[in-house]
Amino acid sequence: MDLKDLLKEIETYEGKEVTLQGWIRNHRKQKEFGFIDFSDGTCFKHVQLVYDNKLDDFEEIQKIKNGSAITVIGTVVKSEGSGQNYEIKIKDIVLEGDCPEDYPMQPKKHSREFLREQAHLRPRTNLFQAVFRIRSVAAMAIHTYFQERGYIYLHSPLLTGSDGEGAGEMFSVTTQNLDEIAKNKKNDQTKELFNRTLGLTVTGQLEGETFAQSFKKIYTFGPTFRAENSNTKYHANEFWMIEPEIAFCDLDGVMDIEEDCLKYIISYVLEKCKDEMEFLDKFVEHGLIDKLQTAVNSKYTRISHKDVITILKEAEEKGTNWEFKPEYGEDIAKEHERYITEYFGGPVFITNWPKDIKAFYMKQNDDGETVAAVDLEMPGVGELIGGSQREDDYEKLIKRMDELDMDKKDYWWYLDMRKYGSTVHSGFGIGFERLLLYLTGVDNIRDVIPYPRTPGNCDF
Amino acid sequence: MDLKDLLKEIETYEGKEVTLQGWIRNHRKQKEFGFIDFSDGTCFKHVQLVYDNKLDDFEEIQKIKNGSAITVIGTVVKSEGSGQNYEIKIKDIVLEGDCPEDYPMQPKKHSREFLREQAHLRPRTNLFQAVFRIRSVAAMAIHTYFQERGYIYLHSPLLTGSDGEGAGEMFSVTTQNLDEIAKNKKNDQTKELFNRTLGLTVTGQLEGETFAQSFKKIYTFGPTFRAENSNTKYHANEFWMIEPEIAFCDLDGVMDIEEDCLKYIISYVLEKCKDEMEFLDKFVEHGLIDKLQTAVNSKYTRISHKDVITILKEAEEKGTNWEFKPEYGEDIAKEHERYITEYFGGPVFITNWPKDIKAFYMKQNDDGETVAAVDLEMPGVGELIGGSQREDDYEKLIKRMDELDMDKKDYWWYLDMRKYGSTVHSGFGIGFERLLLYLTGVDNIRDVIPYPRTPGNCDF
């Protein structure tokens, strides 16, 4: 049986025989006794297996090493030791898979850096048992939230001929052999399977919008890529995004959805991952659970970018020394994000951003200077969700693309959408890994991705 | 409100005023009346809006064109026409987004080929409303099935330095500029962001296995790629795969899971997509619902590859003319798959395949000739799921990789898994699009992918 099912109601198994299959996380041997810290990976908690020298194969069992896979038959008994109420008294044990002494995951403290080099083994540790179960549960929270509310899940394409939102550096995808290009001194596009070199998508939003104009409410949840050479704790070259798009929804409406959605995800994870959360609260981010519960219970402030700058300038007058001077019409820095969430004592939606620092597809406000964009700033983590009302006016969209010198040929299908039955329309994007950093308290994106891809790192 | 919610209990709204937002699929005008076929994309069904010349803006309304986005306020009334029980008598209508006469989605029959060229607009048609809602619901069925059973959802990486299962042609991913390679006559790997050219994954299985050896039960559900130049109805260069991996599970166990999982997905879709299924049954594949219900209620046959060949040879003796002659130790053809499912009158698991036509990681049987692989053959569609018990013996795995002249350096981490606490282990793969062809009765993979990528086709 799965350990998860046993532990859920272990008291009802007292005195009964059970069979478990899993791994030895730690084997402590004494002269007459042995204690095995046992996990099968189906839940965060382990169970203790005990045996004594009355067993015929006592000596054989004592030889079983840390990391070994076993099948164990035993009886559930009240534990006399501290740390657990029940334990399993071994009747029989079968060594399924041995584990040599050079096993890298010996039960001791390992650095995160070392564990990254052992990405195939690190999910056997408590930290990564917690993180990757939360990753899975959070993904399910997202699907459940949107599906229950009638959103259609869209798989937007990853191979792409266009540059998405013009967001920047894309990977090139080719079926040519690079050595042959060098040898033949020719980039021969006729040798490409798609008759041209492709890119890996940076966003599924634009395709998502076309589906929202058919199904009213859709969401994407898939991988996206950036070829940027950023070696920070927050950047990976491959990551997952959630991008909901909603027809007949304006900026206020999309803030309602973002807030509701985020609160739902947090509550879902808090409820389903109690053991994992307690572990992370204790060993990774003190106060994590409090932080998350507060986010669920807060009312999120809504304030314009302009008013934010005013507050930041007032702070300066009162003596705050900004590293980056806040200016109307310009972007805000990390230090400003932090100040604003502290100022309001909770999450803050910053709306109506200067148009020149935002993307072409955002709804142009009547002031001619701002667009109906909104960033959600969370205490302690900064921007977590970016959204906007989309420009639904075909003529304005064309004009903006011309101003930005964009090639409209690549966007004929996107423009069609604003030509044929256009609607008020909004959407947003959540970086899944950013969300996980927030949910787990882990501080490096490399530790919330099973096999992270960062510059120079593509093992496994 | 969403049309879905209205139609769920429209009788309770009789005589009441409702507000809907959506699109005009068809506008039929008469001298004194008008009828609008209205959809908001939240459900398969449409609703009829009616108005007459007693409305002040009767003439204005008559000018509203097919494809336009509207907000409508009206009263739910019993319908006098045929085809619906209730309709909505318009009180007020607001044109949200006009739609010019050159709108390609006029209400008439369009060829599938034409609709592929309009992939951004085709979800506004009945066929693609059905197909892409089923795609979304089937994805949720898969997540629900595995999550409820304690599986961990794993996002396996897409950028990869290795060749997965050696399955074949991979796309290359580079941060070099191909023109510069030609100009400089040099493939300069130092210019690569990852210090080498990468590939796009063909499978997440191997990474999945490492997580199953930590969490016991995991599944992947993500995109995979093949750079092959296949122009068939069944091949796309980008498609989604579901790859569950289960530790402590043998070949019989994995067949149990496959059968249970497939029946669950089919039942889930039949229940949640009744309207869509009825439409597809009527217009796309006659007998579709029957076929699916039969698959849910059948017991799946289990038979070895060898016994299948014997049956095929017997058929030949009795007069069947095979295009491809069945032979022990060799692969079987489409015609054989068809014959076998008809022979047993339902789905068939074919087990224990010749090792030389299967992958290196499959469990070697004691006969030295076969591996513990299993293909699930479904009536009318052929192979739907491929699985196997995995080779858990480190020495045997090494030997097999040597026989196949594989570079073990690339697989050090995979081999580690079989070195440190290895277990009996099985897994399988479902091609999501193949499953959708089966579920929808649609016969071309291009019509179950929102924006399909096939050789030469990467618009949108």
mmCIF file of C-alpha atoms in Angstrom, chain A residues 96-328:
data_model
loop_
_atom_site.group_PDB
_atom_site.id
_atom_site.type_symbol
_atom_site.label_atom_id
_atom_site.label_comp_id
_atom_site.label_asym_id
_atom_site.label_seq_id
_atom_site.Cartn_x
_atom_site.Cartn_y
_atom_site.Cartn_z
ATOM 1 C CA GLU A 96 14.626 -4.961 -4.004
ATOM 2 C CA GLY A 97 17.519 -2.798 -5.066
ATOM 3 C CA ASP A 98 20.859 -2.461 -3.359
ATOM 4 C CA CYS A 99 22.609 0.874 -2.950
ATOM 5 C CA PRO A 100 26.411 1.079 -2.935
ATOM 6 C CA GLU A 101 28.340 3.034 -0.326
ATOM 7 C CA ASP A 102 29.190 5.793 -2.803
ATOM 8 C CA TYR A 103 25.522 6.868 -2.835
ATOM 9 C CA PRO A 104 25.641 10.672 -2.969
ATOM 10 C CA MET A 105 22.427 11.196 -0.967
ATOM 11 C CA GLN A 106 23.692 10.004 2.399
ATOM 12 C CA PRO A 107 21.578 11.319 5.291
ATOM 13 C CA LYS A 108 23.424 14.531 6.102
ATOM 14 C CA LYS A 109 23.232 18.170 5.166
ATOM 15 C CA HIS A 110 23.997 18.846 1.494
ATOM 16 C CA SER A 111 24.468 22.255 -0.055
ATOM 17 C CA ARG A 112 21.902 23.409 -2.604
ATOM 18 C CA GLU A 113 24.730 23.727 -5.117
ATOM 19 C CA PHE A 114 25.758 20.112 -4.633
ATOM 20 C CA LEU A 115 22.149 19.004 -4.928
ATOM 21 C CA ARG A 116 21.775 20.848 -8.246
ATOM 22 C CA GLU A 117 24.577 18.697 -9.601
ATOM 23 C CA GLN A 118 22.553 15.690 -8.438
ATOM 24 C CA ALA A 119 19.254 16.861 -9.890
ATOM 25 C CA HIS A 120 18.261 13.262 -10.624
ATOM 26 C CA LEU A 121 18.698 12.264 -6.970
ATOM 27 C CA ARG A 122 17.759 15.421 -5.093
ATOM 28 C CA PRO A 123 13.988 14.695 -5.176
ATOM 29 C CA ARG A 124 14.844 12.011 -2.609
ATOM 30 C CA THR A 125 15.605 14.729 -0.041
ATOM 31 C CA ASN A 126 13.026 16.357 2.226
ATOM 32 C CA LEU A 127 13.441 19.784 0.672
ATOM 33 C CA PHE A 128 12.792 18.614 -2.859
ATOM 34 C CA GLN A 129 10.079 16.191 -1.819
ATOM 35 C CA ALA A 130 8.325 19.287 -0.500
ATOM 36 C CA VAL A 131 9.122 21.616 -3.399
ATOM 37 C CA PHE A 132 8.215 19.296 -6.243
ATOM 38 C CA ARG A 133 5.053 18.047 -4.602
ATOM 39 C CA ILE A 134 3.996 21.660 -4.152
ATOM 40 C CA ARG A 135 4.874 22.303 -7.790
ATOM 41 C CA SER A 136 2.554 19.475 -8.815
ATOM 42 C CA VAL A 137 -0.244 20.518 -6.472
ATOM 43 C CA ALA A 138 -0.006 24.178 -7.517
ATOM 44 C CA ALA A 139 -0.297 23.128 -11.157
ATOM 45 C CA MET A 140 -3.447 21.216 -10.303
ATOM 46 C CA ALA A 141 -4.787 24.213 -8.395
ATOM 47 C CA ILE A 142 -4.404 26.293 -11.534
ATOM 48 C CA HIS A 143 -6.124 23.779 -13.793
ATOM 49 C CA THR A 144 -8.927 23.319 -11.287
ATOM 50 C CA TYR A 145 -9.469 27.049 -10.837
ATOM 51 C CA PHE A 146 -9.834 27.770 -14.530
ATOM 52 C CA GLN A 147 -11.663 24.617 -15.583
ATOM 53 C CA GLU A 148 -14.283 24.999 -12.848
ATOM 54 C CA ARG A 149 -14.926 28.507 -14.116
ATOM 55 C CA GLY A 150 -15.417 27.416 -17.713
ATOM 56 C CA TYR A 151 -12.047 28.426 -19.168
ATOM 57 C CA ILE A 152 -10.717 26.417 -22.105
ATOM 58 C CA TYR A 153 -7.163 25.123 -21.681
ATOM 59 C CA LEU A 154 -5.188 26.048 -24.784
ATOM 60 C CA HIS A 155 -1.891 24.499 -25.858
ATOM 61 C CA SER A 156 -0.288 27.397 -27.682
ATOM 62 C CA PRO A 157 2.500 26.478 -30.095
ATOM 63 C CA LEU A 158 6.176 26.528 -29.074
ATOM 64 C CA LEU A 159 7.764 26.491 -32.495
ATOM 65 C CA THR A 160 7.100 29.886 -33.948
ATOM 66 C CA GLY A 161 7.878 31.989 -36.964
ATOM 67 C CA SER A 162 7.241 35.301 -35.209
ATOM 68 C CA ASP A 163 8.687 37.169 -32.267
ATOM 69 C CA GLY A 164 5.672 37.126 -29.922
ATOM 70 C CA GLU A 165 5.510 40.351 -28.033
ATOM 71 C CA GLY A 166 8.919 41.506 -29.219
ATOM 72 C CA ALA A 167 10.059 40.643 -25.719
ATOM 73 C CA GLY A 168 13.516 39.786 -26.759
ATOM 74 C CA GLU A 169 16.065 37.153 -27.292
ATOM 75 C CA MET A 170 14.749 33.980 -28.816
ATOM 76 C CA PHE A 171 16.390 30.644 -29.345
ATOM 77 C CA SER A 172 16.697 29.661 -33.000
ATOM 78 C CA VAL A 173 15.429 26.259 -34.054
ATOM 79 C CA THR A 174 16.895 24.686 -37.144
ATOM 80 C CA THR A 175 17.057 21.413 -39.022
ATOM 81 C CA GLN A 176 20.283 22.434 -40.741
ATOM 82 C CA ASN A 177 23.564 21.001 -39.544
ATOM 83 C CA LEU A 178 25.629 23.898 -38.206
ATOM 84 C CA ASP A 179 28.920 22.323 -39.269
ATOM 85 C CA GLU A 180 27.613 22.064 -42.797
ATOM 86 C CA ILE A 181 26.564 25.707 -42.796
ATOM 87 C CA ALA A 182 30.161 26.555 -41.901
ATOM 88 C CA LYS A 183 31.585 24.162 -44.456
ATOM 89 C CA ASN A 184 29.289 25.194 -47.299
ATOM 90 C CA LYS A 185 29.514 28.865 -46.301
ATOM 91 C CA LYS A 186 25.761 29.029 -46.762
ATOM 92 C CA ASN A 187 22.730 29.374 -44.536
ATOM 93 C CA ASP A 188 20.457 27.376 -46.825
ATOM 94 C CA GLN A 189 16.878 28.044 -45.798
ATOM 95 C CA THR A 190 15.637 25.529 -48.362
ATOM 96 C CA LYS A 191 17.119 22.847 -46.120
ATOM 97 C CA GLU A 192 14.874 23.867 -43.250
ATOM 98 C CA LEU A 193 11.953 21.548 -42.560
ATOM 99 C CA PHE A 194 9.745 24.625 -42.254
ATOM 100 C CA ASN A 195 11.466 26.442 -45.130
ATOM 101 C CA ARG A 196 12.920 28.858 -42.626
ATOM 102 C CA THR A 197 14.688 28.938 -39.299
ATOM 103 C CA LEU A 198 12.188 29.067 -36.434
ATOM 104 C CA GLY A 199 12.177 30.484 -32.931
ATOM 105 C CA LEU A 200 11.076 29.092 -29.580
ATOM 106 C CA THR A 201 8.112 31.023 -28.270
ATOM 107 C CA VAL A 202 8.467 33.680 -25.577
ATOM 108 C CA THR A 203 4.717 33.811 -24.917
ATOM 109 C CA GLY A 204 1.500 32.068 -25.869
ATOM 110 C CA GLN A 205 -0.538 35.195 -25.282
ATOM 111 C CA LEU A 206 -1.245 36.288 -28.828
ATOM 112 C CA GLU A 207 -2.507 32.865 -29.854
ATOM 113 C CA GLY A 208 -4.378 32.759 -26.564
ATOM 114 C CA GLU A 209 -6.181 35.977 -27.422
ATOM 115 C CA THR A 210 -7.516 34.501 -30.654
ATOM 116 C CA PHE A 211 -9.025 31.628 -28.725
ATOM 117 C CA ALA A 212 -10.557 33.955 -26.134
ATOM 118 C CA GLN A 213 -12.291 35.679 -29.039
ATOM 119 C CA SER A 214 -13.954 32.323 -29.743
ATOM 120 C CA PHE A 215 -14.384 30.682 -26.327
ATOM 121 C CA LYS A 216 -14.674 33.877 -24.221
ATOM 122 C CA LYS A 217 -12.350 32.558 -21.485
ATOM 123 C CA ILE A 218 -9.180 30.581 -22.050
ATOM 124 C CA TYR A 219 -5.883 29.902 -20.315
ATOM 125 C CA THR A 220 -2.560 28.578 -21.472
ATOM 126 C CA PHE A 221 -0.189 26.687 -19.202
ATOM 127 C CA GLY A 222 2.969 25.686 -20.958
ATOM 128 C CA PRO A 223 6.692 26.242 -21.420
ATOM 129 C CA THR A 224 8.217 29.457 -22.717
ATOM 130 C CA PHE A 225 11.806 30.371 -23.464
ATOM 131 C CA ARG A 226 14.231 33.271 -23.228
ATOM 132 C CA ALA A 227 17.715 33.067 -24.722
ATOM 133 C CA GLU A 228 19.014 35.767 -22.400
ATOM 134 C CA ASN A 229 22.333 35.465 -20.637
ATOM 135 C CA SER A 230 21.044 36.241 -17.130
ATOM 136 C CA ASN A 231 22.647 34.508 -14.206
ATOM 137 C CA THR A 232 20.337 35.593 -11.424
ATOM 138 C CA LYS A 233 18.268 33.746 -8.873
ATOM 139 C CA TYR A 234 15.107 34.688 -10.769
ATOM 140 C CA HIS A 235 15.951 33.866 -14.380
ATOM 141 C CA ALA A 236 15.869 30.570 -16.229
ATOM 142 C CA ASN A 237 15.989 30.058 -19.976
ATOM 143 C CA GLU A 238 13.098 27.609 -19.908
ATOM 144 C CA PHE A 239 10.109 28.163 -17.637
ATOM 145 C CA TRP A 240 6.340 27.662 -17.511
ATOM 146 C CA MET A 241 3.770 30.401 -17.882
ATOM 147 C CA ILE A 242 0.054 30.613 -17.204
ATOM 148 C CA GLU A 243 -1.636 33.082 -19.550
ATOM 149 C CA PRO A 244 -5.404 33.552 -19.187
ATOM 150 C CA GLU A 245 -7.272 35.697 -21.715
ATOM 151 C CA ILE A 246 -10.823 36.893 -21.246
ATOM 152 C CA ALA A 247 -13.131 38.516 -23.792
ATOM 153 C CA PHE A 248 -15.594 41.153 -22.560
ATOM 154 C CA CYS A 249 -13.361 41.872 -19.570
ATOM 155 C CA ASP A 250 -11.819 45.256 -18.701
ATOM 156 C CA LEU A 251 -8.933 46.274 -16.454
ATOM 157 C CA ASP A 252 -10.972 46.193 -13.251
ATOM 158 C CA GLY A 253 -12.397 42.852 -14.210
ATOM 159 C CA VAL A 254 -9.003 41.328 -14.805
ATOM 160 C CA MET A 255 -7.746 42.556 -11.424
ATOM 161 C CA ASP A 256 -10.713 40.823 -9.808
ATOM 162 C CA ILE A 257 -9.779 37.588 -11.551
ATOM 163 C CA GLU A 258 -6.069 37.847 -10.704
ATOM 164 C CA GLU A 259 -6.793 38.403 -7.027
ATOM 165 C CA ASP A 260 -9.371 35.636 -6.854
ATOM 166 C CA CYS A 261 -7.136 33.216 -8.753
ATOM 167 C CA LEU A 262 -4.049 33.863 -6.649
ATOM 168 C CA LYS A 263 -5.987 33.507 -3.404
ATOM 169 C CA TYR A 264 -7.444 30.249 -4.676
ATOM 170 C CA ILE A 265 -4.040 28.798 -5.571
ATOM 171 C CA ILE A 266 -2.519 29.761 -2.228
ATOM 172 C CA SER A 267 -5.452 28.327 -0.250
ATOM 173 C CA TYR A 268 -5.407 25.132 -2.285
ATOM 174 C CA VAL A 269 -1.706 24.549 -1.662
ATOM 175 C CA LEU A 270 -1.950 25.435 2.035
ATOM 176 C CA GLU A 271 -4.735 22.914 2.415
ATOM 177 C CA LYS A 272 -3.257 20.057 0.389
ATOM 178 C CA CYS A 273 0.385 20.423 1.425
ATOM 179 C CA LYS A 274 0.235 20.957 5.180
ATOM 180 C CA ASP A 275 3.272 18.816 5.998
ATOM 181 C CA GLU A 276 5.350 20.336 3.224
ATOM 182 C CA MET A 277 4.398 23.863 4.273
ATOM 183 C CA GLU A 278 5.257 23.249 7.896
ATOM 184 C CA PHE A 279 8.662 21.936 6.845
ATOM 185 C CA LEU A 280 9.352 24.942 4.628
ATOM 186 C CA ASP A 281 8.132 27.336 7.309
ATOM 187 C CA LYS A 282 10.548 25.762 9.760
ATOM 188 C CA PHE A 283 13.620 25.297 7.603
ATOM 189 C CA VAL A 284 13.380 27.605 4.586
ATOM 190 C CA GLU A 285 11.344 30.768 5.249
ATOM 191 C CA HIS A 286 10.274 31.517 8.781
ATOM 192 C CA GLY A 287 6.764 32.927 8.714
ATOM 193 C CA LEU A 288 5.962 31.451 5.305
ATOM 194 C CA ILE A 289 2.537 30.144 6.288
ATOM 195 C CA ASP A 290 1.641 33.449 7.942
ATOM 196 C CA LYS A 291 2.727 35.333 4.843
ATOM 197 C CA LEU A 292 0.532 33.170 2.636
ATOM 198 C CA GLN A 293 -2.474 33.274 4.931
ATOM 199 C CA THR A 294 -2.214 37.051 5.077
ATOM 200 C CA ALA A 295 -2.173 37.193 1.273
ATOM 201 C CA VAL A 296 -5.380 35.163 1.198
ATOM 202 C CA ASN A 297 -7.086 37.435 3.699
ATOM 203 C CA SER A 298 -5.874 40.816 2.428
ATOM 204 C CA LYS A 299 -7.775 43.200 0.252
ATOM 205 C CA TYR A 300 -5.433 44.135 -2.587
ATOM 206 C CA THR A 301 -4.858 47.858 -3.093
ATOM 207 C CA ARG A 302 -5.384 49.362 -6.562
ATOM 208 C CA ILE A 303 -3.397 52.474 -7.428
ATOM 209 C CA SER A 304 -2.155 54.123 -10.592
ATOM 210 C CA HIS A 305 1.490 54.249 -11.588
ATOM 211 C CA LYS A 306 1.300 58.030 -11.398
ATOM 212 C CA ASP A 307 0.089 58.012 -7.804
ATOM 213 C CA VAL A 308 2.798 55.488 -6.933
ATOM 214 C CA ILE A 309 5.451 57.875 -8.252
ATOM 215 C CA THR A 310 3.903 60.660 -6.166
ATOM 216 C CA ILE A 311 4.167 58.510 -3.029
ATOM 217 C CA LEU A 312 7.770 57.600 -3.849
ATOM 218 C CA LYS A 313 8.666 61.258 -4.388
ATOM 219 C CA GLU A 314 7.024 62.204 -1.097
ATOM 220 C CA ALA A 315 9.102 59.528 0.600
ATOM 221 C CA GLU A 316 12.180 61.118 -0.904
ATOM 222 C CA GLU A 317 11.197 64.506 0.453
ATOM 223 C CA LYS A 318 10.807 62.897 3.844
ATOM 224 C CA GLY A 319 14.348 61.555 3.684
ATOM 225 C CA THR A 320 14.285 58.220 1.834
ATOM 226 C CA ASN A 321 17.423 57.788 -0.221
ATOM 227 C CA TRP A 322 16.459 56.034 -3.462
ATOM 228 C CA GLU A 323 19.158 54.275 -5.409
ATOM 229 C CA PHE A 324 17.002 54.811 -8.502
ATOM 230 C CA LYS A 325 15.202 58.152 -8.564
ATOM 231 C CA PRO A 326 11.468 57.665 -9.178
ATOM 232 C CA GLU A 327 10.147 59.633 -12.165
ATOM 233 C CA TYR A 328 6.721 60.089 -13.724
#
